[in-house]
mmCIF file of C-alpha atoms and ligand atoms in Angstrom:
data_model
loop_
_atom_site.group_PDB
_atom_site.id
_atom_site.type_symbol
_atom_site.label_atom_id
_atom_site.label_comp_id
_atom_site.label_asym_id
_atom_site.label_seq_id
_atom_site.Cartn_x
_atom_site.Cartn_y
_atom_site.Cartn_z
ATOM 1 C CA MET A 1 -37.902 -16.377 -22.127
ATOM 2 C CA THR A 2 -40.253 -15.275 -19.376
ATOM 3 C CA THR A 3 -39.429 -13.711 -16.039
ATOM 4 C CA THR A 4 -40.854 -16.738 -14.247
ATOM 5 C CA ALA A 5 -37.918 -18.810 -15.432
ATOM 6 C CA SER A 6 -37.487 -21.063 -12.466
ATOM 7 C CA ASP A 7 -38.819 -21.590 -8.985
ATOM 8 C CA LEU A 8 -35.228 -21.631 -7.736
ATOM 9 C CA ILE A 9 -34.721 -18.025 -8.795
ATOM 10 C CA ASP A 10 -35.929 -14.919 -6.924
ATOM 11 C CA ILE A 11 -36.079 -12.010 -9.327
ATOM 12 C CA SER A 12 -36.367 -8.727 -7.409
ATOM 13 C CA PRO A 13 -39.564 -6.725 -8.025
ATOM 14 C CA GLU A 14 -37.593 -3.906 -9.649
ATOM 15 C CA VAL A 15 -35.832 -6.230 -12.098
ATOM 16 C CA ARG A 16 -39.020 -8.167 -12.780
ATOM 17 C CA GLU A 17 -40.922 -4.985 -13.669
ATOM 18 C CA ALA A 18 -38.110 -3.689 -15.863
ATOM 19 C CA LEU A 19 -38.010 -6.959 -17.795
ATOM 20 C CA ALA A 20 -41.779 -7.048 -18.170
ATOM 21 C CA ASP A 21 -41.727 -3.463 -19.524
ATOM 22 C CA ARG A 22 -38.774 -4.290 -21.807
ATOM 23 C CA ARG A 23 -36.578 -1.707 -20.123
ATOM 24 C CA ALA A 24 -32.798 -2.015 -19.977
ATOM 25 C CA VAL A 25 -31.371 -4.413 -17.379
ATOM 26 C CA VAL A 26 -27.693 -5.172 -16.696
ATOM 27 C CA ALA A 27 -26.627 -8.335 -14.868
ATOM 28 C CA LEU A 28 -23.664 -8.074 -12.470
ATOM 29 C CA GLU A 29 -21.664 -10.966 -11.039
ATOM 30 C CA SER A 30 -20.842 -11.591 -7.394
ATOM 31 C CA THR A 31 -17.618 -13.620 -7.300
ATOM 32 C CA ILE A 32 -15.928 -10.264 -7.690
ATOM 33 C CA ILE A 33 -17.677 -9.267 -4.423
ATOM 34 C CA SER A 34 -16.978 -12.491 -2.509
ATOM 35 C CA HIS A 35 -13.571 -13.464 -3.929
ATOM 36 C CA GLY A 36 -12.281 -10.546 -5.979
ATOM 37 C CA MET A 37 -12.140 -7.670 -3.489
ATOM 38 C CA PRO A 38 -11.769 -7.267 0.274
ATOM 39 C CA HIS A 39 -14.542 -5.936 2.527
ATOM 40 C CA PRO A 40 -15.661 -3.110 2.677
ATOM 41 C CA GLN A 41 -14.430 -2.057 -0.792
ATOM 42 C CA ASN A 42 -16.342 -4.998 -2.291
ATOM 43 C CA VAL A 43 -19.712 -3.741 -1.037
ATOM 44 C CA GLU A 44 -18.896 -0.086 -1.761
ATOM 45 C CA THR A 45 -17.884 -0.982 -5.306
ATOM 46 C CA ALA A 46 -20.930 -3.163 -5.908
ATOM 47 C CA ALA A 47 -23.196 -0.342 -4.713
ATOM 48 C CA ALA A 48 -21.342 2.260 -6.804
ATOM 49 C CA VAL A 49 -21.571 0.033 -9.875
ATOM 50 C CA GLU A 50 -25.317 -0.382 -9.377
ATOM 51 C CA ALA A 51 -25.668 3.410 -9.045
ATOM 52 C CA LEU A 52 -23.758 3.927 -12.302
ATOM 53 C CA VAL A 53 -25.991 1.485 -14.147
ATOM 54 C CA ARG A 54 -29.004 3.442 -12.880
ATOM 55 C CA ALA A 55 -27.412 6.755 -13.884
ATOM 56 C CA GLU A 56 -27.182 5.359 -17.426
ATOM 57 C CA GLY A 57 -30.906 4.590 -17.350
ATOM 58 C CA ALA A 58 -30.766 0.822 -16.780
ATOM 59 C CA VAL A 59 -31.713 -1.413 -13.866
ATOM 60 C CA PRO A 60 -28.864 -3.349 -12.190
ATOM 61 C CA ALA A 61 -29.364 -7.035 -11.408
ATOM 62 C CA THR A 62 -26.624 -8.302 -9.129
ATOM 63 C CA ILE A 63 -26.740 -12.104 -9.138
ATOM 64 C CA ALA A 64 -25.705 -14.291 -6.178
ATOM 65 C CA VAL A 65 -26.894 -17.335 -4.244
ATOM 66 C CA ILE A 66 -28.064 -16.674 -0.670
ATOM 67 C CA ASP A 67 -29.345 -19.496 1.558
ATOM 68 C CA GLY A 68 -29.776 -21.627 -1.541
ATOM 69 C CA ARG A 69 -31.982 -19.099 -3.324
ATOM 70 C CA ILE A 70 -30.659 -17.750 -6.615
ATOM 71 C CA LYS A 71 -31.069 -13.984 -6.381
ATOM 72 C CA VAL A 72 -31.389 -11.775 -9.442
ATOM 73 C CA GLY A 73 -31.251 -8.267 -7.992
ATOM 74 C CA LEU A 74 -30.151 -7.895 -4.376
ATOM 75 C CA ALA A 75 -31.850 -5.723 -1.774
ATOM 76 C CA ASP A 76 -29.528 -3.325 0.130
ATOM 77 C CA GLY A 77 -29.389 -5.491 3.227
ATOM 78 C CA GLU A 78 -28.655 -8.556 1.129
ATOM 79 C CA LEU A 79 -25.678 -6.933 -0.579
ATOM 80 C CA GLU A 80 -24.141 -5.905 2.751
ATOM 81 C CA ARG A 81 -24.778 -9.335 4.274
ATOM 82 C CA PHE A 82 -23.327 -11.089 1.238
ATOM 83 C CA GLY A 83 -20.252 -8.843 1.132
ATOM 84 C CA GLN A 84 -19.468 -9.438 4.819
ATOM 85 C CA ALA A 85 -20.241 -13.131 4.978
ATOM 86 C CA LYS A 86 -17.469 -15.610 5.645
ATOM 87 C CA ASP A 87 -17.372 -19.011 3.939
ATOM 88 C CA VAL A 88 -18.999 -17.803 0.779
ATOM 89 C CA ALA A 89 -18.497 -20.441 -1.901
ATOM 90 C CA LYS A 90 -17.436 -19.666 -5.440
ATOM 91 C CA ALA A 91 -20.015 -21.031 -7.836
ATOM 92 C CA SER A 92 -19.300 -21.673 -11.460
ATOM 93 C CA ARG A 93 -22.085 -23.172 -13.594
ATOM 94 C CA ARG A 94 -21.498 -26.712 -12.408
ATOM 95 C CA ASP A 95 -21.643 -25.759 -8.719
ATOM 96 C CA LEU A 96 -25.070 -24.093 -8.803
ATOM 97 C CA ALA A 97 -27.186 -27.202 -8.235
ATOM 98 C CA PHE A 98 -25.051 -28.298 -5.288
ATOM 99 C CA ILE A 99 -25.151 -24.838 -3.696
ATOM 100 C CA VAL A 100 -28.928 -24.616 -4.120
ATOM 101 C CA ALA A 101 -29.482 -28.082 -2.629
ATOM 102 C CA ALA A 102 -27.147 -27.292 0.285
ATOM 103 C CA LYS A 103 -28.984 -23.973 0.897
ATOM 104 C CA ALA A 104 -25.552 -22.350 0.847
ATOM 105 C CA ILE A 105 -24.261 -18.881 0.032
ATOM 106 C CA ALA A 106 -22.138 -18.373 -3.072
ATOM 107 C CA GLY A 107 -20.729 -15.773 -5.402
ATOM 108 C CA THR A 108 -21.447 -16.539 -9.028
ATOM 109 C CA THR A 109 -18.642 -16.472 -11.597
ATOM 110 C CA VAL A 110 -19.067 -15.067 -15.065
ATOM 111 C CA ALA A 111 -20.131 -18.523 -16.290
ATOM 112 C CA ALA A 112 -22.739 -19.027 -13.554
ATOM 113 C CA THR A 113 -23.987 -15.438 -13.792
ATOM 114 C CA MET A 114 -24.473 -15.789 -17.550
ATOM 115 C CA ALA A 115 -26.401 -19.021 -17.105
ATOM 116 C CA ILE A 116 -28.712 -17.419 -14.528
ATOM 117 C CA ALA A 117 -29.113 -14.159 -16.465
ATOM 118 C CA ALA A 118 -30.196 -16.147 -19.524
ATOM 119 C CA ARG A 119 -32.825 -17.995 -17.443
ATOM 120 C CA ALA A 120 -34.103 -14.661 -16.150
ATOM 121 C CA GLY A 121 -34.272 -13.087 -19.621
ATOM 122 C CA ILE A 122 -31.400 -10.605 -19.200
ATOM 123 C CA GLU A 123 -29.161 -10.146 -22.227
ATOM 124 C CA MET A 124 -26.439 -7.717 -21.027
ATOM 125 C CA PHE A 125 -23.879 -8.335 -18.319
ATOM 126 C CA ALA A 126 -20.919 -6.310 -17.011
ATOM 127 C CA THR A 127 -17.912 -7.729 -15.198
ATOM 128 C CA GLY A 128 -14.288 -6.793 -14.527
ATOM 129 C CA GLY A 129 -12.248 -9.514 -16.107
ATOM 130 C CA ILE A 130 -13.311 -12.872 -17.493
ATOM 131 C CA GLY A 131 -11.670 -16.146 -16.601
ATOM 132 C CA GLY A 132 -9.613 -17.808 -19.309
ATOM 133 C CA VAL A 133 -6.795 -20.187 -20.081
ATOM 134 C CA HIS A 134 -4.283 -20.194 -17.234
ATOM 135 C CA ARG A 135 -0.551 -20.000 -17.756
ATOM 136 C CA GLY A 136 0.751 -23.549 -17.763
ATOM 137 C CA ALA A 137 -2.581 -24.900 -19.020
ATOM 138 C CA ASP A 138 -0.695 -27.368 -21.210
ATOM 139 C CA GLN A 139 0.127 -29.132 -17.942
ATOM 140 C CA THR A 140 -2.867 -28.291 -15.736
ATOM 141 C CA PHE A 141 -5.682 -28.090 -18.333
ATOM 142 C CA ASP A 142 -6.939 -25.120 -16.276
ATOM 143 C CA ILE A 143 -9.338 -23.365 -18.633
ATOM 144 C CA SER A 144 -12.157 -21.339 -17.110
ATOM 145 C CA ALA A 145 -15.728 -22.448 -17.728
ATOM 146 C CA ASP A 146 -16.376 -18.771 -18.554
ATOM 147 C CA LEU A 147 -15.074 -19.445 -22.068
ATOM 148 C CA THR A 148 -17.383 -22.400 -22.758
ATOM 149 C CA GLU A 149 -20.309 -20.490 -21.284
ATOM 150 C CA LEU A 150 -19.662 -17.572 -23.639
ATOM 151 C CA GLY A 151 -19.833 -20.066 -26.495
ATOM 152 C CA ARG A 152 -23.253 -21.375 -25.555
ATOM 153 C CA THR A 153 -25.244 -18.777 -23.633
ATOM 154 C CA PRO A 154 -26.756 -15.720 -25.329
ATOM 155 C CA VAL A 155 -25.771 -13.113 -22.743
ATOM 156 C CA SER A 156 -23.378 -10.420 -23.933
ATOM 157 C CA VAL A 157 -20.556 -9.501 -21.595
ATOM 158 C CA VAL A 158 -18.575 -6.279 -21.204
ATOM 159 C CA CYS A 159 -15.136 -6.880 -19.678
ATOM 160 C CA ALA A 160 -11.752 -5.144 -19.529
ATOM 161 C CA GLY A 161 -10.086 -8.134 -21.160
ATOM 162 C CA CYS A 162 -8.374 -10.479 -18.776
ATOM 163 C CA LYS A 163 -5.515 -10.282 -16.347
ATOM 164 C CA SER A 164 -2.207 -11.648 -17.502
ATOM 165 C CA ILE A 165 -2.461 -14.181 -14.673
ATOM 166 C CA LEU A 166 -3.883 -15.914 -17.737
ATOM 167 C CA ASP A 167 -2.266 -16.888 -21.007
ATOM 168 C CA ILE A 168 -3.955 -14.235 -23.114
ATOM 169 C CA ALA A 169 -2.971 -15.694 -26.498
ATOM 170 C CA LYS A 170 -4.449 -19.073 -25.584
ATOM 171 C CA THR A 171 -7.546 -17.426 -24.109
ATOM 172 C CA LEU A 172 -8.153 -15.660 -27.423
ATOM 173 C CA GLU A 173 -7.707 -18.940 -29.297
ATOM 174 C CA VAL A 174 -10.298 -20.718 -27.134
ATOM 175 C CA LEU A 175 -12.752 -17.836 -27.581
ATOM 176 C CA GLU A 176 -12.387 -18.329 -31.319
ATOM 177 C CA THR A 177 -12.859 -22.092 -31.008
ATOM 178 C CA GLU A 178 -16.007 -21.519 -28.955
ATOM 179 C CA GLY A 179 -17.415 -19.225 -31.647
ATOM 180 C CA VAL A 180 -17.557 -16.170 -29.399
ATOM 181 C CA PRO A 181 -17.838 -12.859 -31.279
ATOM 182 C CA LEU A 182 -15.178 -10.579 -29.766
ATOM 183 C CA LEU A 183 -15.354 -6.817 -30.198
ATOM 184 C CA GLY A 184 -12.801 -4.211 -29.140
ATOM 185 C CA TYR A 185 -14.563 -1.098 -27.900
ATOM 186 C CA ARG A 186 -12.615 1.858 -29.297
ATOM 187 C CA THR A 187 -9.518 -0.318 -29.432
ATOM 188 C CA ASP A 188 -7.717 -2.550 -31.930
ATOM 189 C CA MET A 189 -6.020 -4.499 -29.180
ATOM 190 C CA PHE A 190 -7.365 -6.925 -26.577
ATOM 191 C CA PRO A 191 -6.991 -5.110 -23.230
ATOM 192 C CA ALA A 192 -5.044 -6.655 -20.346
ATOM 193 C CA PHE A 193 -7.274 -5.561 -17.463
ATOM 194 C CA PHE A 194 -4.836 -3.212 -15.640
ATOM 195 C CA SER A 195 -3.431 -1.885 -18.901
ATOM 196 C CA ARG A 196 -5.182 -0.773 -22.052
ATOM 197 C CA ALA A 197 -3.423 -3.077 -24.480
ATOM 198 C CA SER A 198 -2.087 -6.619 -24.290
ATOM 199 C CA GLY A 199 -0.225 -6.598 -27.579
ATOM 200 C CA HIS A 200 -2.779 -9.034 -29.014
ATOM 201 C CA LYS A 201 -4.607 -7.625 -32.015
ATOM 202 C CA LEU A 202 -8.356 -8.027 -32.390
ATOM 203 C CA ASP A 203 -10.191 -8.761 -35.623
ATOM 204 C CA HIS A 204 -13.094 -6.423 -34.908
ATOM 205 C CA ARG A 205 -13.304 -2.924 -33.503
ATOM 206 C CA VAL A 206 -16.484 -0.952 -32.749
ATOM 207 C CA ASP A 207 -16.691 2.660 -31.683
ATOM 208 C CA ASP A 208 -20.209 3.154 -30.330
ATOM 209 C CA PRO A 209 -22.911 1.275 -28.403
ATOM 210 C CA GLU A 210 -25.272 1.424 -31.412
ATOM 211 C CA ALA A 211 -22.833 -0.611 -33.506
ATOM 212 C CA ILE A 212 -22.478 -3.170 -30.712
ATOM 213 C CA ALA A 213 -26.256 -3.525 -30.374
ATOM 214 C CA LYS A 214 -26.540 -4.161 -34.130
ATOM 215 C CA ILE A 215 -23.941 -6.935 -33.904
ATOM 216 C CA ILE A 216 -25.713 -8.548 -30.930
ATOM 217 C CA ARG A 217 -28.984 -8.490 -32.883
ATOM 218 C CA ALA A 218 -27.278 -9.946 -35.970
ATOM 219 C CA GLU A 219 -25.775 -12.734 -33.834
ATOM 220 C CA ARG A 220 -29.268 -13.667 -32.626
ATOM 221 C CA ARG A 221 -30.755 -13.505 -36.113
ATOM 222 C CA LEU A 222 -28.062 -15.905 -37.249
ATOM 223 C CA GLY A 223 -29.501 -18.361 -34.745
ATOM 224 C CA SER A 224 -26.391 -18.321 -32.574
ATOM 225 C CA ALA A 225 -26.644 -18.833 -28.841
ATOM 226 C CA ALA A 226 -23.189 -17.395 -28.121
ATOM 227 C CA GLY A 227 -22.572 -14.391 -25.914
ATOM 228 C CA VAL A 228 -20.952 -11.414 -27.625
ATOM 229 C CA LEU A 229 -17.831 -10.401 -25.682
ATOM 230 C CA ILE A 230 -17.049 -6.687 -25.606
ATOM 231 C CA ALA A 231 -13.509 -5.780 -24.565
ATOM 232 C CA ASN A 232 -13.468 -2.313 -23.014
ATOM 233 C CA PRO A 233 -10.026 -0.998 -21.992
ATOM 234 C CA ILE A 234 -9.522 0.518 -18.536
ATOM 235 C CA PRO A 235 -9.757 4.348 -18.636
ATOM 236 C CA GLU A 236 -6.390 5.960 -19.424
ATOM 237 C CA ASP A 237 -6.094 7.729 -16.058
ATOM 238 C CA ASP A 238 -6.629 4.529 -14.084
ATOM 239 C CA ALA A 239 -4.322 2.227 -16.060
ATOM 240 C CA LEU A 240 -1.231 0.785 -14.333
ATOM 241 C CA PRO A 241 2.189 0.327 -15.965
ATOM 242 C CA ALA A 242 2.217 -3.067 -17.712
ATOM 243 C CA ASP A 243 5.840 -3.977 -16.852
ATOM 244 C CA GLU A 244 5.322 -3.247 -13.155
ATOM 245 C CA MET A 245 2.160 -5.377 -13.098
ATOM 246 C CA GLU A 246 3.857 -8.177 -15.001
ATOM 247 C CA GLU A 247 6.510 -8.525 -12.282
ATOM 248 C CA ARG A 248 3.863 -8.807 -9.579
ATOM 249 C CA ILE A 249 1.701 -11.166 -11.561
ATOM 250 C CA GLU A 250 4.691 -13.427 -12.153
ATOM 251 C CA ALA A 251 5.508 -13.347 -8.441
ATOM 252 C CA ALA A 252 1.899 -14.228 -7.574
ATOM 253 C CA CYS A 253 1.874 -17.107 -10.094
ATOM 254 C CA ARG A 254 5.151 -18.481 -8.676
ATOM 255 C CA GLU A 255 3.758 -18.329 -5.134
ATOM 256 C CA ALA A 256 0.561 -20.100 -6.188
ATOM 257 C CA GLU A 257 2.583 -22.901 -7.711
ATOM 258 C CA ALA A 258 4.920 -23.183 -4.720
ATOM 259 C CA GLU A 259 1.948 -23.382 -2.366
ATOM 260 C CA GLY A 260 0.201 -25.967 -4.513
ATOM 261 C CA VAL A 261 -2.867 -23.813 -5.119
ATOM 262 C CA ALA A 262 -5.008 -25.587 -7.706
ATOM 263 C CA GLN A 263 -8.353 -25.762 -9.471
ATOM 264 C CA LYS A 264 -10.991 -23.204 -8.521
ATOM 265 C CA ASP A 265 -8.770 -21.642 -5.837
ATOM 266 C CA VAL A 266 -6.231 -20.427 -8.385
ATOM 267 C CA THR A 267 -8.059 -17.303 -9.559
ATOM 268 C CA PRO A 268 -9.123 -16.017 -6.092
ATOM 269 C CA TYR A 269 -5.620 -16.685 -4.749
ATOM 270 C CA LEU A 270 -3.964 -14.729 -7.547
ATOM 271 C CA LEU A 271 -6.446 -11.844 -7.268
ATOM 272 C CA ALA A 272 -5.807 -11.493 -3.534
ATOM 273 C CA ARG A 273 -2.006 -11.769 -3.904
ATOM 274 C CA ILE A 274 -1.911 -9.143 -6.628
ATOM 275 C CA ASN A 275 -3.974 -6.781 -4.460
ATOM 276 C CA THR A 276 -1.445 -7.228 -1.647
ATOM 277 C CA LEU A 277 1.647 -7.018 -3.851
ATOM 278 C CA THR A 278 0.519 -3.730 -5.383
ATOM 279 C CA GLY A 279 -0.409 -2.236 -2.028
ATOM 280 C CA GLY A 280 -3.987 -1.606 -3.045
ATOM 281 C CA LYS A 281 -3.148 0.134 -6.325
ATOM 282 C CA SER A 282 -4.565 -2.744 -8.319
ATOM 283 C CA LEU A 283 -7.770 -2.551 -6.294
ATOM 284 C CA GLN A 284 -8.284 1.076 -7.314
ATOM 285 C CA ALA A 285 -7.732 0.166 -10.965
ATOM 286 C CA ASN A 286 -10.079 -2.789 -10.604
ATOM 287 C CA ILE A 287 -12.837 -0.559 -9.188
ATOM 288 C CA ALA A 288 -12.400 2.007 -11.977
ATOM 289 C CA LEU A 289 -12.617 -0.531 -14.774
ATOM 290 C CA VAL A 290 -15.662 -2.316 -13.373
ATOM 291 C CA LYS A 291 -17.493 1.016 -13.231
ATOM 292 C CA ASN A 292 -16.398 1.797 -16.768
ATOM 293 C CA ASN A 293 -17.722 -1.574 -17.959
ATOM 294 C CA ALA A 294 -21.032 -1.190 -16.129
ATOM 295 C CA ALA A 295 -21.655 2.184 -17.752
ATOM 296 C CA LEU A 296 -20.975 0.805 -21.237
ATOM 297 C CA ALA A 297 -23.135 -2.276 -20.625
ATOM 298 C CA ALA A 298 -25.997 -0.017 -19.507
ATOM 299 C CA GLN A 299 -25.647 2.086 -22.643
ATOM 300 C CA ILE A 300 -25.706 -1.001 -24.872
ATOM 301 C CA ALA A 301 -28.682 -2.408 -22.939
ATOM 302 C CA GLY A 302 -30.486 0.892 -23.534
ATOM 303 C CA VAL A 303 -29.863 0.747 -27.275
ATOM 304 C CA LEU A 304 -30.930 -2.926 -27.368
ATOM 305 C CA THR A 305 -34.341 -2.055 -25.918
ATOM 306 C CA ARG A 306 -34.846 0.207 -28.947
ATOM 307 C CA THR A 307 -33.279 -2.177 -31.496
ATOM 308 C CA PRO A 308 -35.669 -4.700 -33.039
HETATM 309 N N1 PSU B 1 -10.734 -12.349 -13.033
HETATM 310 C C1 PSU B 1 -10.659 -11.146 -12.449
HETATM 311 N N2 PSU B 1 -11.520 -10.854 -11.439
HETATM 312 C C2 PSU B 1 -12.465 -11.744 -11.014
HETATM 313 C C3 PSU B 1 -12.533 -13.018 -11.660
HETATM 314 C C4 PSU B 1 -11.664 -13.278 -12.659
HETATM 315 O O1 PSU B 1 -9.815 -10.346 -12.824
HETATM 316 O O2 PSU B 1 -13.223 -11.426 -10.084
HETATM 317 C C5 PSU B 1 -13.583 -14.001 -11.220
HETATM 318 C C6 PSU B 1 -14.813 -13.914 -12.143
HETATM 319 O O3 PSU B 1 -15.975 -14.171 -11.371
HETATM 320 C C7 PSU B 1 -14.578 -15.056 -13.110
HETATM 321 C C8 PSU B 1 -13.942 -16.084 -12.208
HETATM 322 O O4 PSU B 1 -15.751 -15.545 -13.727
HETATM 323 O O5 PSU B 1 -13.086 -15.326 -11.353
HETATM 324 C C9 PSU B 1 -13.178 -17.139 -12.982
HETATM 325 O O6 PSU B 1 -12.782 -18.151 -12.126
HETATM 326 P P1 PSU B 1 -12.148 -19.488 -12.748
HETATM 327 O O7 PSU B 1 -10.838 -19.051 -13.341
HETATM 328 O O8 PSU B 1 -11.969 -20.408 -11.584
HETATM 329 O O9 PSU B 1 -13.125 -19.987 -13.763
HETATM 330 MN MN1 MN B 2 -9.896 -22.937 -13.342
#
């Protein structure tokens, strides 16, 4: 893959040079900025995450769509403008073409960010939580396109598991169906975003970035185009009590149902409600875990540049 992937994509000079020199680059998503956190914490967090990636020796590439241009690497002014903008759409993979044609502004989900990162030649990506199978999916069929994207796009993703706004057991089943290698980083248990363990056991545990890089390389040598998913638990000091969160998550899910929230609005609605119901505590945890994931992704990206 070259860095001139598409004339719809603007790769920032810094990211372009890093890719050309085979230096470490970490992709970052932007739905978390537009739909996952309120302003100004969204912009502050995005900037802090970029700084952490740099501190670990990698170049951050925040991905978003602005005025119909797909941006890989945002300039300072662009990040602030994006984080403040009203009417920012939420773009999953299938929305990208529409958003580009409409010259619109959109945050990219994990699925869309992976698709763009792959086009740009970036192989590591850090996020907070991935989308998954929603509770009640047997009725609604609401399964995030993030899971299918992981099965078909060779960009590895560091996440803190997923929120229990989702049905975690079903999410893990779909990841298996999609052929997504799933690694617990220093854990035997899939993490539940705000808490370090979900009660769901993982098949594979790894304890250092070198081991993860070897597995990513092996996945490629096997001819697979799947993204490796690395589940990195929230740091101990930032974790929130699981039972307390469960109550609020259940309340938020009930409200969503009562208000008839559906389709792509479900996740942003639940994220915002949980922030409110926890009086900002969940936001602090969210910020901490995204930083933690960005640092690990940068470390893995660094090892990958030295791993044939
Ligand atoms: N879960 C979170 N925080 C987030 C998201 C999910 O805890 O910010 C965002 C991510 O961008 C993810 C998207 O890719 O929501 C999934 O949306 P959907 O469920 O509509 O596929
Ligand atoms: Mn959905």
